[in-house]
mmCIF file of C-alpha atoms and ligand atoms in Angstrom:
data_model
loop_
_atom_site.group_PDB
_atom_site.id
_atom_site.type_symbol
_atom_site.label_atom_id
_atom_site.label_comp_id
_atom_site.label_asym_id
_atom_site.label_seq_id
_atom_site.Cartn_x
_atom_site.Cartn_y
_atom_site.Cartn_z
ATOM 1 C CA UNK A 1 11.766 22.363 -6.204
ATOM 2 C CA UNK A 2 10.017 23.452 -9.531
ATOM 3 C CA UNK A 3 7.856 21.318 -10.848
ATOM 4 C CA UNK A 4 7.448 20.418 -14.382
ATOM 5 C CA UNK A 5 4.482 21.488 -16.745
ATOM 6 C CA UNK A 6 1.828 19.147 -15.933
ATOM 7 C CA UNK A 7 1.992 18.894 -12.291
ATOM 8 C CA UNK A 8 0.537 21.907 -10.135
ATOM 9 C CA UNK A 9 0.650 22.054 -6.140
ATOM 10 C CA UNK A 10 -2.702 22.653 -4.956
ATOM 11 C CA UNK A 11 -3.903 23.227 -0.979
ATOM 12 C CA UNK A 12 -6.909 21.230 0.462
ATOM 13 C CA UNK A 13 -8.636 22.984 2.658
ATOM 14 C CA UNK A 14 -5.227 25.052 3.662
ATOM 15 C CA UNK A 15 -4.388 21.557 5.592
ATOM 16 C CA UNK A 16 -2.544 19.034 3.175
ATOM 17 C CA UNK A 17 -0.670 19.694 0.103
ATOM 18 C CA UNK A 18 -1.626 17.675 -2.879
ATOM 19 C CA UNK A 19 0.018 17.556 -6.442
ATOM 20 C CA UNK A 20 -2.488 17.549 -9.115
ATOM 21 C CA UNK A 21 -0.820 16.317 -12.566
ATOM 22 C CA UNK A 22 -2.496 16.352 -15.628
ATOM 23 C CA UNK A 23 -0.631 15.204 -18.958
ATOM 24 C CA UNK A 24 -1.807 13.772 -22.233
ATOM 25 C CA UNK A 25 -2.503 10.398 -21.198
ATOM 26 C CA UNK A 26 -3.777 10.530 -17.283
ATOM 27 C CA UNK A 27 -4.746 12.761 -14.577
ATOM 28 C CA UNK A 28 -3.373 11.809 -10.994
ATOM 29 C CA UNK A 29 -2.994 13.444 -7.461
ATOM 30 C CA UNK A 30 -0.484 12.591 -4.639
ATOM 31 C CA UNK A 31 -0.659 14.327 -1.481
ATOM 32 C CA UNK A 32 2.734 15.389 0.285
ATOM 33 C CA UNK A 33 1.122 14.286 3.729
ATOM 34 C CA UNK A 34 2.103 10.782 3.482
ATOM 35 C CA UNK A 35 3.660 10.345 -0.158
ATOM 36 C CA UNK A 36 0.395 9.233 -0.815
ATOM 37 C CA UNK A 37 -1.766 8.578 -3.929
ATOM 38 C CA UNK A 38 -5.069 9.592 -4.004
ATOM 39 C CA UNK A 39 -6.416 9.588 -7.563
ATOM 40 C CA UNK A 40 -5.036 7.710 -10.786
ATOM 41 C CA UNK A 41 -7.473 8.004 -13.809
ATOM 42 C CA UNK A 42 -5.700 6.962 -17.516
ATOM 43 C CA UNK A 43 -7.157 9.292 -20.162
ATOM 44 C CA UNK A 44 -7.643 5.755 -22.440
ATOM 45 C CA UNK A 45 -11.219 4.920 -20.304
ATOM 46 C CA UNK A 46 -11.130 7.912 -17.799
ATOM 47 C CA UNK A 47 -11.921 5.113 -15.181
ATOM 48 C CA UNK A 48 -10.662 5.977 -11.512
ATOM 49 C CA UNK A 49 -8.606 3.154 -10.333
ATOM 50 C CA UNK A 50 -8.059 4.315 -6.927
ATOM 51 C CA UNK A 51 -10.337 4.129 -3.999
ATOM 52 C CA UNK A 52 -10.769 7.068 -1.918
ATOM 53 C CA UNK A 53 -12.981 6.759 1.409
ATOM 54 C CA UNK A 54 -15.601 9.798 1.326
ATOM 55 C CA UNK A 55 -14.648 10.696 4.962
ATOM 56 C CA UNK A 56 -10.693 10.136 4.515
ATOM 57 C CA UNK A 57 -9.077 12.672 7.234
ATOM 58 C CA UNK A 58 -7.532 15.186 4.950
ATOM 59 C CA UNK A 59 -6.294 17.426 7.421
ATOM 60 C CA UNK A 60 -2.805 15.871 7.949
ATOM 61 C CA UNK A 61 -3.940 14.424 11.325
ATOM 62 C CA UNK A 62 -3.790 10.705 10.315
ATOM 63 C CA UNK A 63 -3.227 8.423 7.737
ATOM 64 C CA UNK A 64 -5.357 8.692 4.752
ATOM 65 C CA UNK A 65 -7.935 6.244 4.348
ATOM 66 C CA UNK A 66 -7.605 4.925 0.227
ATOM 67 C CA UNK A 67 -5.199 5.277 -2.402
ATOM 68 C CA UNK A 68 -1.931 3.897 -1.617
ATOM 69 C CA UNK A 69 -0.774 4.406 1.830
ATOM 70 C CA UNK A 70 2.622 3.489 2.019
ATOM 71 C CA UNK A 71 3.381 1.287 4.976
ATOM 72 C CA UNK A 72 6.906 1.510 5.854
ATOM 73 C CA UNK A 73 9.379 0.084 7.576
ATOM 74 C CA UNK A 74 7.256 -2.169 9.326
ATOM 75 C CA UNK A 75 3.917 -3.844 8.016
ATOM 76 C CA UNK A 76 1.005 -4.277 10.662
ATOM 77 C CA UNK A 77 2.508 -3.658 14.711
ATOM 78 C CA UNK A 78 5.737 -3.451 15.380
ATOM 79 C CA UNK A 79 7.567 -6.741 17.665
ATOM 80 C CA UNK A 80 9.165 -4.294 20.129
ATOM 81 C CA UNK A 81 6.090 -2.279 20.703
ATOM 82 C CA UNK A 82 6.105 -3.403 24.337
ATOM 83 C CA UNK A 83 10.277 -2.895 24.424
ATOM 84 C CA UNK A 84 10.282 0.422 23.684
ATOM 85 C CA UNK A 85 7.752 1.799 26.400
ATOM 86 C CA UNK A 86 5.531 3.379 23.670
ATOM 87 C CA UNK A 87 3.031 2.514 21.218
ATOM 88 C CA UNK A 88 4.544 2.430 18.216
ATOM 89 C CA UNK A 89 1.525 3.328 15.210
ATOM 90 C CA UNK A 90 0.180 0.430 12.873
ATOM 91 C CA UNK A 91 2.287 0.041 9.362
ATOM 92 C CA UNK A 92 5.162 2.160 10.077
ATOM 93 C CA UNK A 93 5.546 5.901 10.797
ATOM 94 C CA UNK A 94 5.736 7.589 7.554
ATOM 95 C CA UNK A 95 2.309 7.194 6.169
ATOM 96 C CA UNK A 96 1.704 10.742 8.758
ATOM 97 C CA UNK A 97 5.003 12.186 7.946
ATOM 98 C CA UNK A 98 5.228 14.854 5.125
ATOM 99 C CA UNK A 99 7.098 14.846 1.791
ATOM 100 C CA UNK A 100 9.270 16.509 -0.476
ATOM 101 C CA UNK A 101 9.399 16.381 -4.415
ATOM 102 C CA UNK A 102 13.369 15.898 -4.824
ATOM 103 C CA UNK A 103 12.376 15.510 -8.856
ATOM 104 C CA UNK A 104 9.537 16.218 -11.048
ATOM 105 C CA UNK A 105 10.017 15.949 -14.571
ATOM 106 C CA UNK A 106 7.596 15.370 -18.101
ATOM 107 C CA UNK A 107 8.625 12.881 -20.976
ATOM 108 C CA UNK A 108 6.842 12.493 -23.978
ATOM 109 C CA UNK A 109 4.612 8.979 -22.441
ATOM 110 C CA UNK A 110 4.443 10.126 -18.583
ATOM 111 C CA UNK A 111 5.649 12.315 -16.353
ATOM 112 C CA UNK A 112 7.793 10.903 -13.325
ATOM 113 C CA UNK A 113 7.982 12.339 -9.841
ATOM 114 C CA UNK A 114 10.106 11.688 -7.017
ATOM 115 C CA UNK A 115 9.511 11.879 -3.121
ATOM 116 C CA UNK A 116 11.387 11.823 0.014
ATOM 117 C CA UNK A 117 9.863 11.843 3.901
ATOM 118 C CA UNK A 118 10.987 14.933 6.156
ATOM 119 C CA UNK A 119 13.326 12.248 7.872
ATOM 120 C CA UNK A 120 12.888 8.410 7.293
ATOM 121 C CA UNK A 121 14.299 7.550 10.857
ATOM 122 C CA UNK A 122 12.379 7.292 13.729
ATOM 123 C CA UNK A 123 11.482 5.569 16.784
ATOM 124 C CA UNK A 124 11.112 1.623 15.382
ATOM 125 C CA UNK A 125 13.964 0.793 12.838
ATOM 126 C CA UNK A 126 17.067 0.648 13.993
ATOM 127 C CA UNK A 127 19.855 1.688 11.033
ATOM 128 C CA UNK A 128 19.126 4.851 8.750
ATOM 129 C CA UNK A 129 17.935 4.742 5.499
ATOM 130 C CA UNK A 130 17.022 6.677 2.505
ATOM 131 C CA UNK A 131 13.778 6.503 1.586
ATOM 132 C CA UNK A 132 12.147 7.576 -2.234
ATOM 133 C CA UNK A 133 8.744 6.877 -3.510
ATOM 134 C CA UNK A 134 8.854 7.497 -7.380
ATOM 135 C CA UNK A 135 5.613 7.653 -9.003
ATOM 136 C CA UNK A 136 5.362 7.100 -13.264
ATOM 137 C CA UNK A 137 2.262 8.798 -14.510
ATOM 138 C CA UNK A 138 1.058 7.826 -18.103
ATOM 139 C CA UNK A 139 -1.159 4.984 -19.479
ATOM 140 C CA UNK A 140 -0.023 3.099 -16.417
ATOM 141 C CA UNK A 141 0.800 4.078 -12.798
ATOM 142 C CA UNK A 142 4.240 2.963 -11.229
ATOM 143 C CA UNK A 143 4.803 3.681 -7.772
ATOM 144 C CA UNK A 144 8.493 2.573 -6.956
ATOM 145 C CA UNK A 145 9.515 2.304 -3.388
ATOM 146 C CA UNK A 146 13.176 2.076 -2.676
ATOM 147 C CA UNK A 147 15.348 1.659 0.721
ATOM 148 C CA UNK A 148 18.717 2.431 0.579
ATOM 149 C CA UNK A 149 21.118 1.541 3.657
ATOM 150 C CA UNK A 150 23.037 4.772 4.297
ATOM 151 C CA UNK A 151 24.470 3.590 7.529
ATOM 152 C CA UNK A 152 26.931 1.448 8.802
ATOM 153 C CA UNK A 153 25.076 -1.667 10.205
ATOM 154 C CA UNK A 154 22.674 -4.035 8.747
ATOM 155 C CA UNK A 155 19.461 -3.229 9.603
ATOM 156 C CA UNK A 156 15.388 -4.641 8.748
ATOM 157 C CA UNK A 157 12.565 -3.080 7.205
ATOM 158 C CA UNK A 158 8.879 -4.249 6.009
ATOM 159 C CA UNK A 159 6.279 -2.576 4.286
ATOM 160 C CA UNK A 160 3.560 -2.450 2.031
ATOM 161 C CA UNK A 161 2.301 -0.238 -0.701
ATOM 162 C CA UNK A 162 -1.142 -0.166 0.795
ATOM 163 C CA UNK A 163 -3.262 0.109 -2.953
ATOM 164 C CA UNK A 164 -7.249 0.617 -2.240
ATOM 165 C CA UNK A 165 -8.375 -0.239 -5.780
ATOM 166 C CA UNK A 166 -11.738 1.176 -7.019
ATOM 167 C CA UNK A 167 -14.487 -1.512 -7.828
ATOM 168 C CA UNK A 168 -17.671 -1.528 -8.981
ATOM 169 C CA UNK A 169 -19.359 -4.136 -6.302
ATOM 170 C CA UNK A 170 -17.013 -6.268 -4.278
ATOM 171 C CA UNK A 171 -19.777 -9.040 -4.630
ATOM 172 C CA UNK A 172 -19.407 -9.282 -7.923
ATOM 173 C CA UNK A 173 -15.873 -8.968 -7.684
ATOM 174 C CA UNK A 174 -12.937 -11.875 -8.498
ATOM 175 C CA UNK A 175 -9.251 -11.963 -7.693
ATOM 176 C CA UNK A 176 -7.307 -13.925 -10.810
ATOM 177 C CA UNK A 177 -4.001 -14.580 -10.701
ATOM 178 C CA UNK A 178 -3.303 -15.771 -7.205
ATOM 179 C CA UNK A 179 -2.620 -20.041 -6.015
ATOM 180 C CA UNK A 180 -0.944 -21.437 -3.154
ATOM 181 C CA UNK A 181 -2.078 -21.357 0.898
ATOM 182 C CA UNK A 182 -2.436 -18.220 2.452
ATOM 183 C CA UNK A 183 -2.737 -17.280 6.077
ATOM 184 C CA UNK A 184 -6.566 -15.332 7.236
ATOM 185 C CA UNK A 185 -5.227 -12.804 9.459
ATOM 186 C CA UNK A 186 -9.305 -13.206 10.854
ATOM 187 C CA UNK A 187 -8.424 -16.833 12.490
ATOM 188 C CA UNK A 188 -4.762 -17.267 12.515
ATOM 189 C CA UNK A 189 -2.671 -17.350 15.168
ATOM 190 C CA UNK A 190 -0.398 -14.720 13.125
ATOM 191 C CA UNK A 191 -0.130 -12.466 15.788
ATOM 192 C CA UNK A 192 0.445 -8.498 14.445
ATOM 193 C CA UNK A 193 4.120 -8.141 15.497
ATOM 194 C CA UNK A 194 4.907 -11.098 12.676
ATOM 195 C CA UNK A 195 6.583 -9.570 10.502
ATOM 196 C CA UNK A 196 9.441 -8.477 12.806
ATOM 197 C CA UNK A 197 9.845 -11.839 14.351
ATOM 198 C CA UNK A 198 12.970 -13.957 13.907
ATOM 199 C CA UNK A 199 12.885 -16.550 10.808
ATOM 200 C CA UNK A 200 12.252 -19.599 13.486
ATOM 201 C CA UNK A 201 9.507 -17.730 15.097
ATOM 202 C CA UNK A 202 7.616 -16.984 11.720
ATOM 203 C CA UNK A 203 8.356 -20.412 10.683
ATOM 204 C CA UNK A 204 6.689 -21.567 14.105
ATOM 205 C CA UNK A 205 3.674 -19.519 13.822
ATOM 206 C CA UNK A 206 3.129 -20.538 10.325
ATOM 207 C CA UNK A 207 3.028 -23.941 11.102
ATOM 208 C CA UNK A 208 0.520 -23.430 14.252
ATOM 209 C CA UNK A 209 -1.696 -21.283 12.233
ATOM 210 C CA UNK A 210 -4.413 -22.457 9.860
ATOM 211 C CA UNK A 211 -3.405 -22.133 6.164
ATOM 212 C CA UNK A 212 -6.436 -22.350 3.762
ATOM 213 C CA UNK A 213 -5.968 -22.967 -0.193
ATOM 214 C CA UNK A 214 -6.326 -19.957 -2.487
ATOM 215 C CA UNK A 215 -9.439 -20.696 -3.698
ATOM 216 C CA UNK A 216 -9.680 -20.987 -7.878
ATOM 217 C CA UNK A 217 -12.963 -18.499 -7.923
ATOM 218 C CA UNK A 218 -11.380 -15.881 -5.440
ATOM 219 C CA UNK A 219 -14.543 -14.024 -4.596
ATOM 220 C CA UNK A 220 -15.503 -11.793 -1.465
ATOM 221 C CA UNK A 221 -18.510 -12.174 0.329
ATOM 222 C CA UNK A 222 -17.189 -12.059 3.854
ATOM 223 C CA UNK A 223 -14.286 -10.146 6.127
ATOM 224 C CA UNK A 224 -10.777 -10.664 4.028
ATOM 225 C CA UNK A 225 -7.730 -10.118 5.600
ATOM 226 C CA UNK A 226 -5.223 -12.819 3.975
ATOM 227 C CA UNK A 227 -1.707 -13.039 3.659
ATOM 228 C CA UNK A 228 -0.327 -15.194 0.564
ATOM 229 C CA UNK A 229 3.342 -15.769 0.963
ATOM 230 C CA UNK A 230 3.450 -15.508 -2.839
ATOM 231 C CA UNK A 231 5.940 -14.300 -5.353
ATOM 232 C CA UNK A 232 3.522 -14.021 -8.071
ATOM 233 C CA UNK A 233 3.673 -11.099 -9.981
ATOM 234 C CA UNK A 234 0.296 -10.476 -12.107
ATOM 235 C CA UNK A 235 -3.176 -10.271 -10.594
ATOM 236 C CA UNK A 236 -6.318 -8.834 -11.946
ATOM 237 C CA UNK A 237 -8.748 -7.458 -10.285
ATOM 238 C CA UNK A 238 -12.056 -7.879 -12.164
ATOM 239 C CA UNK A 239 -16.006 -6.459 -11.657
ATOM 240 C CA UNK A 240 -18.582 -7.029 -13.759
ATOM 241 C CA UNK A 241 -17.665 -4.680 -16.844
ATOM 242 C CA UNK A 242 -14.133 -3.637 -15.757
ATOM 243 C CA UNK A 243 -11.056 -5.098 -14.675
ATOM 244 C CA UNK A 244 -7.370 -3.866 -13.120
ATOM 245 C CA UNK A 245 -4.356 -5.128 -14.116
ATOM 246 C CA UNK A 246 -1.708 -4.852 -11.134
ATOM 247 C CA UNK A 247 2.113 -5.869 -11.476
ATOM 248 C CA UNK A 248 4.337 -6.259 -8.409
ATOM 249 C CA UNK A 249 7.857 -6.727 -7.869
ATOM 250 C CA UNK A 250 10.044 -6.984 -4.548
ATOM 251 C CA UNK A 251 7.288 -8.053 -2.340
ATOM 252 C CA UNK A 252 7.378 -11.588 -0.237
ATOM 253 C CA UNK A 253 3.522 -11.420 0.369
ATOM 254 C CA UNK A 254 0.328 -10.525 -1.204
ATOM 255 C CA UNK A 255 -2.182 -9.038 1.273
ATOM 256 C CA UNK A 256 -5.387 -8.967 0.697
ATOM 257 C CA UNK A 257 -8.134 -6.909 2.665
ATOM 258 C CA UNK A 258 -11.600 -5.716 2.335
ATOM 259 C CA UNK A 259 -13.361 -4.645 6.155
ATOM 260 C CA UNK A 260 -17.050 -6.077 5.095
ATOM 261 C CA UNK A 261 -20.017 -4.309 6.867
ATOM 262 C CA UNK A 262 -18.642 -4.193 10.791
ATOM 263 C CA UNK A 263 -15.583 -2.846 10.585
ATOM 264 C CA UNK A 264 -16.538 -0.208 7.894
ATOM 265 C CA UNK A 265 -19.009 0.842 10.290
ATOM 266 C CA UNK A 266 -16.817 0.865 12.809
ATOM 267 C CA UNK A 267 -13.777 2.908 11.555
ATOM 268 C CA UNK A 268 -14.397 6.825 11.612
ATOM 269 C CA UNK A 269 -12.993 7.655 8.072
ATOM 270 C CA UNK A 270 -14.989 4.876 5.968
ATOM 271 C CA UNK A 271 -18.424 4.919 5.829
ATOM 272 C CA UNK A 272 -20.694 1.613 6.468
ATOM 273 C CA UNK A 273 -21.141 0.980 3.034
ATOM 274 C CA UNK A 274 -17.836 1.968 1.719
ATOM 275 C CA UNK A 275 -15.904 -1.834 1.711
ATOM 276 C CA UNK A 276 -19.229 -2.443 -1.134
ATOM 277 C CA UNK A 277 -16.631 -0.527 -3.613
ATOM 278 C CA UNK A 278 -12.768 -1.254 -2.426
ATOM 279 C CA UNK A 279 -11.170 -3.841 -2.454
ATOM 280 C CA UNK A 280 -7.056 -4.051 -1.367
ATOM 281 C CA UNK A 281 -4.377 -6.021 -3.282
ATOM 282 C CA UNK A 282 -1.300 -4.992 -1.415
ATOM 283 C CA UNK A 283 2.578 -5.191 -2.186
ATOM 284 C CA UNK A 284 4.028 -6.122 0.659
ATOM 285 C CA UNK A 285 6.923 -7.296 3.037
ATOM 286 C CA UNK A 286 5.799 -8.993 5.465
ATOM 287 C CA UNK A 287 8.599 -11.236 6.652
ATOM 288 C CA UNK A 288 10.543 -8.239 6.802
ATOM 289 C CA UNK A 289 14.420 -7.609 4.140
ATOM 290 C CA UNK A 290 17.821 -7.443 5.943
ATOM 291 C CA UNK A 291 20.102 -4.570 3.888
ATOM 292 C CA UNK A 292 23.660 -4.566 4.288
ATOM 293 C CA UNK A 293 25.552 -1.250 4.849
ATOM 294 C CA UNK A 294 25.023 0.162 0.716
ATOM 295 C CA UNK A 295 22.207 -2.154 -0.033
ATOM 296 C CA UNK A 296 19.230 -0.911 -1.362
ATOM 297 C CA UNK A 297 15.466 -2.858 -2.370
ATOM 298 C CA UNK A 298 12.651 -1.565 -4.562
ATOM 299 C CA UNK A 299 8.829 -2.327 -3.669
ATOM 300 C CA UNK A 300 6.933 -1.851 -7.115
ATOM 301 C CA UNK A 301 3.624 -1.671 -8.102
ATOM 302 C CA UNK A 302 2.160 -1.262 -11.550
ATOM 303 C CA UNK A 303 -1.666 -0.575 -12.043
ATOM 304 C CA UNK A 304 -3.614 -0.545 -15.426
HETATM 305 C C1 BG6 B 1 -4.219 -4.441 6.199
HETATM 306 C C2 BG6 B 1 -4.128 -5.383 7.371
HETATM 307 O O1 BG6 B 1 -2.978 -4.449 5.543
HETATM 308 O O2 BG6 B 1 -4.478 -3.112 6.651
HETATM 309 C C3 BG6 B 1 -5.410 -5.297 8.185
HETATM 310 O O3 BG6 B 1 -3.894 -6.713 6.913
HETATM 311 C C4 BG6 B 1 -5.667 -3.857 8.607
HETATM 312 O O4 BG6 B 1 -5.307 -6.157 9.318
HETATM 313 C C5 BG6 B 1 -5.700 -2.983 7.360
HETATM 314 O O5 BG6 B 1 -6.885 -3.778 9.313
HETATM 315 C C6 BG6 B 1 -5.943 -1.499 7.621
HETATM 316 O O6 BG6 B 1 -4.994 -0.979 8.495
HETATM 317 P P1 BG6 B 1 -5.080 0.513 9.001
HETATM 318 O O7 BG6 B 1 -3.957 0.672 9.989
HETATM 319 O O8 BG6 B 1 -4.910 1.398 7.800
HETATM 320 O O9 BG6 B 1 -6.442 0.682 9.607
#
């Protein structure tokens, strides 16, 4: 596949293939190990928006940890995990799979790229799918994930574009644009196969499990791992001098997560003090999307 002016492929360490793109208005990189993002900076401010951990694996032996991983077609563990005799890996399989550009082209205000996975079936969705990250690279990033059903059943998916935005100090750090109850994954009873379970089952578990108000200040000074069933669309994510504008479309659920001290310090590929300056505000699909035979959905996420 050629690529177009501004975009170069580039090696890390002779491991993972990343696609550097520089054009007049932002400088970006996605690695092909995962169709992942790893680096959106608009030329206007020259401000990183994505968080990258310092000791991400970037040897195509895991997921990355930062950017956007994108979950897919299940969010969190999969329901049949047990059913199927084998474990069955957190947020889908193709966050470890590797990519192909299918298009890569330059307009005058960005330059758009698309991306496929090697295969998008595997063990854990049951139907076959086409599945194409596109990724819009100018004053704003779009990342654009869409499912097509190429088979000839029904079948359901989940997912999540995974964003790890970039923040100053998550203490000083507030959430806007968020209302409603939301489920904390730390106390629920929302067990991790949810978001494969039937629609009486979910509704079940939501009602058994503690929902807290979104609070009006949403600030972080503790563990976060909530789930708003929300449909809202706008959220800002704002530190002291700086703030990210995100736009989502297609999702059923905002998650948001930040690991506070513990679990930083006890994950391999994020250092102890690296949840002071991430914070995630995923798109996600939580309840999981039924296609019919032809049907197709778009997860979007815009960042600013
Ligand atoms: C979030 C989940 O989406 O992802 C958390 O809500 C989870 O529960 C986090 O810990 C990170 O997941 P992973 O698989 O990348 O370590």
């Amino acid at each position: 596949m050629q690529l177009s002016k501004s975009v170069e492929l580039r090696s890390v360490s002779n491991q993972i293939d990343v696609l550097v793109v520089e054009n007049d208005l932002a400088m970006a990189q996605i690695s092909l190990h995962g169709g992942h993002m790893l680096s959106f900076r608009p030329k206007s401010d020259n401000r990183e928006r994505l968080w990258l951990s310092q000791d991400a694996v970037l040897d195509g032996t895991k997921a990355i940890r930062g950017g956007i991983p994108i979950c897919w077609p299940w969010f969190g563990d999969h329901l049949n995990k047990g059913h199927l005799g084998k474990d069955l890996p957190a947020h889908g399989y193709v966050r470890t799979k590797q990519w192909h550009v299918v298009d890569c082209v330059d307009f005058d205000a960005t330059t758009l790229i698309t991306l496929k996975p090697e295969t998008a079936a595997d063990q854990g969705l049951d139907g076959d799918a086409d599945l194409r990250l596109t990724v819009s690279i100018g004053n704003a990033l779009t990342v654009e994930l869409t499912t097509k059903n190429i088979g000839a059943k029904a079948f359901e998916f989940g997912g999540a574009l995974h964003s790890y935005f970039n923040i100053e100090d998550i203490t000083q750090t507030q959430l806007h644009g968020l209302s409603g109850d939301y489920l904390d994954k730390t106390q629920s009873l929302f067990d991790k196969s949810f978001a494969n379970k039937s629609s009486a089952d979910k509704s079940s578990i939501h009602k058994r499990s503690p929902h807290q108000i979104t609070p009006e200040k949403y600030t972080f000074e503790k563990e976060t791992d909530n789930i708003h069933l929300s449909l809202k669309q706008h959220f800002t994510i704002s530190s002291t001098n700086f703030s990210i504008d995100v736009v989502s479309k297609g999702h059923d659920s905002i998650v948001v997560w930040n690991p506070w001290i513990e679990k930083s310090a006890a994950m391999t590929d994020m250092s102890a003090g690296g949840y002071q300056s991430m914070l995630c505000v995923e798109s996600a699909i939580t309840q999981g999307i039924t296609l019919a035979p032809n049907e197709q959905h778009s997860l979007i996420q815009t960042i600013q």
